[in-house]
Tab-separated table of C-alpha atoms in Angstrom:
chain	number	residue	atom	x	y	z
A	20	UNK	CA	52.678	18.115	18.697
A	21	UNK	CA	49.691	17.740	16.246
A	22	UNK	CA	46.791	17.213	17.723
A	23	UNK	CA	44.502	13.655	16.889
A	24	UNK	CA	41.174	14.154	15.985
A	25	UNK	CA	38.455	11.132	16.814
A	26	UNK	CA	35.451	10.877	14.817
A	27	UNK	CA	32.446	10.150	16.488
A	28	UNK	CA	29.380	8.808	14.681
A	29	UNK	CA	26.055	9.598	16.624
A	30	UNK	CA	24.669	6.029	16.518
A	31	UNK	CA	20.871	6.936	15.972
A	32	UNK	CA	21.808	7.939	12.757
A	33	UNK	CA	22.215	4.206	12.238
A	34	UNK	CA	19.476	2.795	13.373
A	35	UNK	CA	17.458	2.859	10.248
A	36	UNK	CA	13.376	3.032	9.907
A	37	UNK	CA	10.886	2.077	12.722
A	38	UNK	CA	7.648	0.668	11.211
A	39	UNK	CA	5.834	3.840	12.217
A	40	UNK	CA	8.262	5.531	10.174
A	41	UNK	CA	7.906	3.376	6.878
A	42	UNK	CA	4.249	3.758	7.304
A	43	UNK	CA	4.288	7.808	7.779
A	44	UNK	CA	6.287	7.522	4.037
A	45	UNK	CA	4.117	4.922	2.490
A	46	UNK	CA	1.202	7.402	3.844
A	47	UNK	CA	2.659	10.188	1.951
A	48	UNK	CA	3.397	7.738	-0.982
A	49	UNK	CA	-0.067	7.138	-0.983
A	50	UNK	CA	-1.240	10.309	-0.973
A	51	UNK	CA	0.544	11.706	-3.839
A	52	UNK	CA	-0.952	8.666	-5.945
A	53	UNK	CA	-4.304	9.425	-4.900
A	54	UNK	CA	-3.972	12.733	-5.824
A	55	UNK	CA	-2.266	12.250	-8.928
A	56	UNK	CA	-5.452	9.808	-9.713
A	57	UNK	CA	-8.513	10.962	-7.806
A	58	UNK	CA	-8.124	14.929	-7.655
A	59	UNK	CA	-6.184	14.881	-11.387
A	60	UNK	CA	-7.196	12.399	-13.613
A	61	UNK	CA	-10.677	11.974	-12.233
A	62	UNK	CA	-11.119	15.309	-11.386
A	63	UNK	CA	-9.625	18.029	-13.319
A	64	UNK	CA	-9.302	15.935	-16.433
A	65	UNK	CA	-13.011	14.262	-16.122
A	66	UNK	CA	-11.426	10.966	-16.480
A	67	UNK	CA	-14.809	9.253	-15.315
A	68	UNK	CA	-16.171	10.378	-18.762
A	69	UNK	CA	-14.562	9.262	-22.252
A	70	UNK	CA	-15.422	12.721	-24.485
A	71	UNK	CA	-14.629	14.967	-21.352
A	72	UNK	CA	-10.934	13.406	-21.034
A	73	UNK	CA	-10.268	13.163	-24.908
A	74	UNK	CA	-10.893	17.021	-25.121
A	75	UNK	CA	-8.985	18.075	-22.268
A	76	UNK	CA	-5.819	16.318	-23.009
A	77	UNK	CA	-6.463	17.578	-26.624
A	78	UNK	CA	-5.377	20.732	-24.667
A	79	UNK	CA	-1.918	22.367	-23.890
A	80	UNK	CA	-3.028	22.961	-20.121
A	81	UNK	CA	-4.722	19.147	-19.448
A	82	UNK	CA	-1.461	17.606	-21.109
A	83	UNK	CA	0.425	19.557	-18.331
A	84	UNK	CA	-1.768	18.419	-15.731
A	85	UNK	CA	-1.553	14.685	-17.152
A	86	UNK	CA	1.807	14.442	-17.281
A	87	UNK	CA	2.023	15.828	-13.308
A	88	UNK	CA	-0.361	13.254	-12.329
A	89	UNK	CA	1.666	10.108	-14.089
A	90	UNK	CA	4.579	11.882	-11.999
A	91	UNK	CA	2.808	11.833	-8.651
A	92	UNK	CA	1.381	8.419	-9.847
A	93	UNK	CA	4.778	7.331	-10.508
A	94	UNK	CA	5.934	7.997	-6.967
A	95	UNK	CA	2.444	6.720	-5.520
A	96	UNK	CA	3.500	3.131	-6.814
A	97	UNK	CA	5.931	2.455	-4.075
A	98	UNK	CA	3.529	3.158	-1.455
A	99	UNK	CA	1.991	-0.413	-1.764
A	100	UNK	CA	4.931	-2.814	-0.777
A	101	UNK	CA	6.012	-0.855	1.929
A	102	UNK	CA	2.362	-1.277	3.276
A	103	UNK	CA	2.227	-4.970	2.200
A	104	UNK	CA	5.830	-5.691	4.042
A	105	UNK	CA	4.426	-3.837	7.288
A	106	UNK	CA	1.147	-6.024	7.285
A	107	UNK	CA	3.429	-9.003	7.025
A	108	UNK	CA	5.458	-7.869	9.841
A	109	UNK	CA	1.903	-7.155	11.696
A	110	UNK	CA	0.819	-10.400	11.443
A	111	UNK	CA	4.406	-11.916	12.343
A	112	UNK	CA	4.373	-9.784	15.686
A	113	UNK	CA	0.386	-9.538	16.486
A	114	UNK	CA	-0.427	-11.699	19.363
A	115	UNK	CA	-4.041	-11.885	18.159
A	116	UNK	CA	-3.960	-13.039	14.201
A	117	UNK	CA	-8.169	-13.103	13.963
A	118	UNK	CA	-8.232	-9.961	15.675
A	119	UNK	CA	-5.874	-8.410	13.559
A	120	UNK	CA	-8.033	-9.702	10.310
A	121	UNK	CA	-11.229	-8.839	12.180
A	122	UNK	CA	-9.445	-4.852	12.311
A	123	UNK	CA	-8.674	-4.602	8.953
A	124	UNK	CA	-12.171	-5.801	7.668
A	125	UNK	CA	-13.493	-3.300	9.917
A	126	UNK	CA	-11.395	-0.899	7.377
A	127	UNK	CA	-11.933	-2.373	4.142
A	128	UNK	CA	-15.730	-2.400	4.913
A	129	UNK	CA	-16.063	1.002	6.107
A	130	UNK	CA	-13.435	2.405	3.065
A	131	UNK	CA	-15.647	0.645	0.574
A	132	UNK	CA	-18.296	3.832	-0.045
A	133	UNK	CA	-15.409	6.400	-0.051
A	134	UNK	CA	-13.288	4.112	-2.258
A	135	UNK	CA	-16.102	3.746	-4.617
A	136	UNK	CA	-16.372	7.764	-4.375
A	137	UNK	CA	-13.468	8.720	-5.279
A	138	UNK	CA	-12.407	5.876	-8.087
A	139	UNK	CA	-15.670	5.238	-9.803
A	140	UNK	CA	-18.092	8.289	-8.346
A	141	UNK	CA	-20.752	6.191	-7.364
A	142	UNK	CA	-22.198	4.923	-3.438
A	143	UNK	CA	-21.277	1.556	-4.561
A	144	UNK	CA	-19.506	-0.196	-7.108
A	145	UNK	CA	-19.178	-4.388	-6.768
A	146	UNK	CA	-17.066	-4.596	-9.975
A	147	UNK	CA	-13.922	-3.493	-8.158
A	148	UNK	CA	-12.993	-3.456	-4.067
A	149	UNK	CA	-10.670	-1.504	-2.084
A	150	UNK	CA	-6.997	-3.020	-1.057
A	151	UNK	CA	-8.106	-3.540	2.274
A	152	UNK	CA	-9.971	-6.697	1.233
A	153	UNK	CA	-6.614	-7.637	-0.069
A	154	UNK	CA	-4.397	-7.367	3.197
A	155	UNK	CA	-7.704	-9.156	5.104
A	156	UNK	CA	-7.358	-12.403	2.726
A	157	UNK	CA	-3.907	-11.811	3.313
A	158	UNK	CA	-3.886	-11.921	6.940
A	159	UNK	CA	-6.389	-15.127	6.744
A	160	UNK	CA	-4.210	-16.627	4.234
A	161	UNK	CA	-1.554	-16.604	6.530
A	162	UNK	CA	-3.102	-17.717	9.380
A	163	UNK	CA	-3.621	-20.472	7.882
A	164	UNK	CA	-0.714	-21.351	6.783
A	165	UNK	CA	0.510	-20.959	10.036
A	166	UNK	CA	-1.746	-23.528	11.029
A	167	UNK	CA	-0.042	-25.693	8.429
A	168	UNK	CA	3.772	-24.970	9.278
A	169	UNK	CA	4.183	-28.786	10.313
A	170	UNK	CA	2.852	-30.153	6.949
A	171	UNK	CA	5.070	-30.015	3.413
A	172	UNK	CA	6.010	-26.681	1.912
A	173	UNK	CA	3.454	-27.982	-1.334
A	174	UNK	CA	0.503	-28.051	0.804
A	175	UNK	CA	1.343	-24.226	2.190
A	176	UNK	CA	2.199	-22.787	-1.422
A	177	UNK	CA	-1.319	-24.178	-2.179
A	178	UNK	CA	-3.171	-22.357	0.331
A	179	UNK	CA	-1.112	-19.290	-0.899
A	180	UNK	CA	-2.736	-20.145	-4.075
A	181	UNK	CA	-6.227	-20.038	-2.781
A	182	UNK	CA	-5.545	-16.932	-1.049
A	183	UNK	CA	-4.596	-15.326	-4.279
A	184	UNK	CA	-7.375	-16.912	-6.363
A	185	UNK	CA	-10.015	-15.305	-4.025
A	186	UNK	CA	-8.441	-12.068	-4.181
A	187	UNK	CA	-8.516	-12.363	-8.116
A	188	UNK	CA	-12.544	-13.414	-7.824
A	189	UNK	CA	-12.983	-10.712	-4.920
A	190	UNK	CA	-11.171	-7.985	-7.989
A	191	UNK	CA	-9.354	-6.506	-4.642
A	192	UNK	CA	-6.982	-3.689	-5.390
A	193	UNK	CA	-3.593	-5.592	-6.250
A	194	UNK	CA	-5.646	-8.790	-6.062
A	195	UNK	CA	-3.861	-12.298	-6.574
A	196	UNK	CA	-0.376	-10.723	-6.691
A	197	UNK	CA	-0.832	-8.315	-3.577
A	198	UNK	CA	-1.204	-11.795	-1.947
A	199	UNK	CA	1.159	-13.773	-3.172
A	200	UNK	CA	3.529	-11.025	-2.272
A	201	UNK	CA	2.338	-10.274	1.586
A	202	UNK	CA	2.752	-14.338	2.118
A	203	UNK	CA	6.048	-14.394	0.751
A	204	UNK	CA	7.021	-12.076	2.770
A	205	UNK	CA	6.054	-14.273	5.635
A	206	UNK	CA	6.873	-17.490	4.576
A	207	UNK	CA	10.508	-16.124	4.022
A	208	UNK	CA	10.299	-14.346	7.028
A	209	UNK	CA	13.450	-16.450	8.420
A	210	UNK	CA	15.485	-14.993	5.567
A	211	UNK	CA	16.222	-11.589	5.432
A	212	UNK	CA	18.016	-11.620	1.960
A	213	UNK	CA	15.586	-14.204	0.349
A	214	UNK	CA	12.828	-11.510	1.187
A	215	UNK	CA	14.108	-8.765	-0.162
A	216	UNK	CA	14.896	-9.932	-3.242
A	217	UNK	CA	11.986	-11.627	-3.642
A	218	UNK	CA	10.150	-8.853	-2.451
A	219	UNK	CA	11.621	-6.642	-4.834
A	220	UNK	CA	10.947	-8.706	-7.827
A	221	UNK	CA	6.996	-8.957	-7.367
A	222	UNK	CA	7.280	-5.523	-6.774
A	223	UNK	CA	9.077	-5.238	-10.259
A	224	UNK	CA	6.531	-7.701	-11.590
A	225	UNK	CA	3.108	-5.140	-10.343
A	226	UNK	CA	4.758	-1.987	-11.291
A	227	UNK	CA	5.658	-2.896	-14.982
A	228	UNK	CA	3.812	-0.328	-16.828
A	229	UNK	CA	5.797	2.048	-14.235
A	230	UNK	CA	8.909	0.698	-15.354
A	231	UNK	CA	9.156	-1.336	-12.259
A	232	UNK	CA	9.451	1.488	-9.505
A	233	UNK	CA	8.346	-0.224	-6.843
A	234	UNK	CA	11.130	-2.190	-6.403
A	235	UNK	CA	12.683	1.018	-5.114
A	236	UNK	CA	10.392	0.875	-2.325
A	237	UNK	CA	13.004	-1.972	-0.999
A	238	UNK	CA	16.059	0.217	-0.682
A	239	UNK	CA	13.954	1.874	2.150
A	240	UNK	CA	12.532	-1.638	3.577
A	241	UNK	CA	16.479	-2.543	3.695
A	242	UNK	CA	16.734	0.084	6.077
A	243	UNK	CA	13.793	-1.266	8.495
A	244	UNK	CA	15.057	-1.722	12.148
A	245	UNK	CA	12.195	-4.434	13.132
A	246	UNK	CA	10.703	-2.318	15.591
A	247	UNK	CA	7.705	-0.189	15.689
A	248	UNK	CA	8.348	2.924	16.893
A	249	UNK	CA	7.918	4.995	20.209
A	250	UNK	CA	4.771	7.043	18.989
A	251	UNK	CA	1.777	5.146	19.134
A	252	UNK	CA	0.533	4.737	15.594
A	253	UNK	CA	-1.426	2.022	15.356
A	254	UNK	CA	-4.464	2.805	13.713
A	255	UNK	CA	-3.191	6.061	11.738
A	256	UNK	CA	-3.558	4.235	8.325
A	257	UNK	CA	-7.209	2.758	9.320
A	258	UNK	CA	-8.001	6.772	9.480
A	259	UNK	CA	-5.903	8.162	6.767
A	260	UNK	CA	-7.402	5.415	4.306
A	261	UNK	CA	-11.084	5.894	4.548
A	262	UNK	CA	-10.703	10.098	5.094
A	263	UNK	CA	-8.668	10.989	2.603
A	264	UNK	CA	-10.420	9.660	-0.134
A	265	UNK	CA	-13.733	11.021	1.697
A	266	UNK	CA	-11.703	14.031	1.015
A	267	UNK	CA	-10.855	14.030	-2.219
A	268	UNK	CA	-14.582	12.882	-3.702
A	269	UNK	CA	-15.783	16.479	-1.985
A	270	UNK	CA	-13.043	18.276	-3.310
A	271	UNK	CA	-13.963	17.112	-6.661
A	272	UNK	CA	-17.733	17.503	-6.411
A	273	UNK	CA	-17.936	20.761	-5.237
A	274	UNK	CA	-15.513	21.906	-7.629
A	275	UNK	CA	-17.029	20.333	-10.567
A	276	UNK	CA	-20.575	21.513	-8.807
């Protein structure tokens, strides 16, 4: 008698990515950008200075290393909306929305000197700001339009508007649409699909001159399971940020010493 054979599926397989998870690959994400742009291009290429980079792509060897930084750069763009989803989620979960801004200031004001290291080689540089200034007018944005959930939709997409206009005066990383797309993602929080493709299409819409990668980034948001993980995480990217670049500037000025 021929024997039946049942197939089992082991169920955690299934369960898709914890928000620890999605962070730990939007860390990585992250990384390879910044190394594609702060240890390659400003680095071993002297992108900093005009007549340093225009002689050593004029070379065999700096066109090779060029064309592997636009290839970790490449990768590095999908490392944003995976961050920007997460500090959506944040906010949706946090039971403390101003201490959950007052955190991430805490970051973007302490990332500020070792963001200005690494991306313009100076202490301090007010012409541009790191993207934690982004995700705090973000999180403030939101807040208040949480405040203003009982009043029309217009009135809400308005203070998404002023959110986004003082991240374009602030010049934040990502700026105005790093905004627009972290309170989308909570506005449309209600509506799985509606976020995803929306999601995806600003992330189409800030990766253009990428050829829209980081609407990738949403075939792996797809697969978040709403929860944040068993491993206590929680303030892994508030170390990662500020250190690695920290990093990266003394890797490059020693080298270049």
């Amino acid at each position: 008698m021929a024997r039946t054979i049942k197939l089992e599926f082991n169920k955690r397989c299934l369960r898709g990515f914890s928000g620890n998870q999605l962070k730990m690959i939007a860390c990585f994400l992250m990384l390879c950008d910044s190394i594609g742009y702060m240890l390659i291009e400003n680095g071993v290429l002297y992108g900093l200075d005009p007549e340093y980079w225009t002689m050593a792509l004029a070379t065999e060897q700096g066109m090779r290393w060029y064309a592997f930084a636009k290839v970790l750069r490449f990768f590095g763009r999908m490392a944003f909306p995976i961050f920007a989803y997460l500090i959506s989620e944040g906010f949706i979960h946090t039971s403390s929305p101003r201490w959950y801004g007052i955190r991430m200031l805490i970051c973007a004001l302490i990332s500020e000197v070792p963001f200005d290291l690494a991306t313009r080689h100076m202490v301090w540089d007010p012409s541009y700001q790191n993207v934690c200034f982004t995700y705090v007018i973000a999180i403030f944005t939101m807040y208040l339009i949480k405040k203003a959930r009982k009043l029309p939709l217009a009135v809400r997409i308005l203070i998404m508007g002023a959110g986004a206009a003082a991240a374009f005066l602030a010049r934040s990383d990502y700026g105005a649409l790093g905004v627009v797309f972290i309170c989308m993602m909570y506005m449309l929080r209600n509506d799985r699909t509606a976020r995803l493709v929306t999601g995806a299409l600003l992330s189409a819409a800030e990766s253009l001159g990428y050829y829209c990668i980081s609407a990738f980034s949403f075939i792996l948001i797809r697969f978040y399971n709403g929860k944040r993980g068993t491993v206590p995480m929680k303030y892994l990217f508030y170390l990662i940020y500020p250190a690695h670049m920290l990093l990266f500037y003394a890797l490059v000025y020693f080298a270049n010493r």
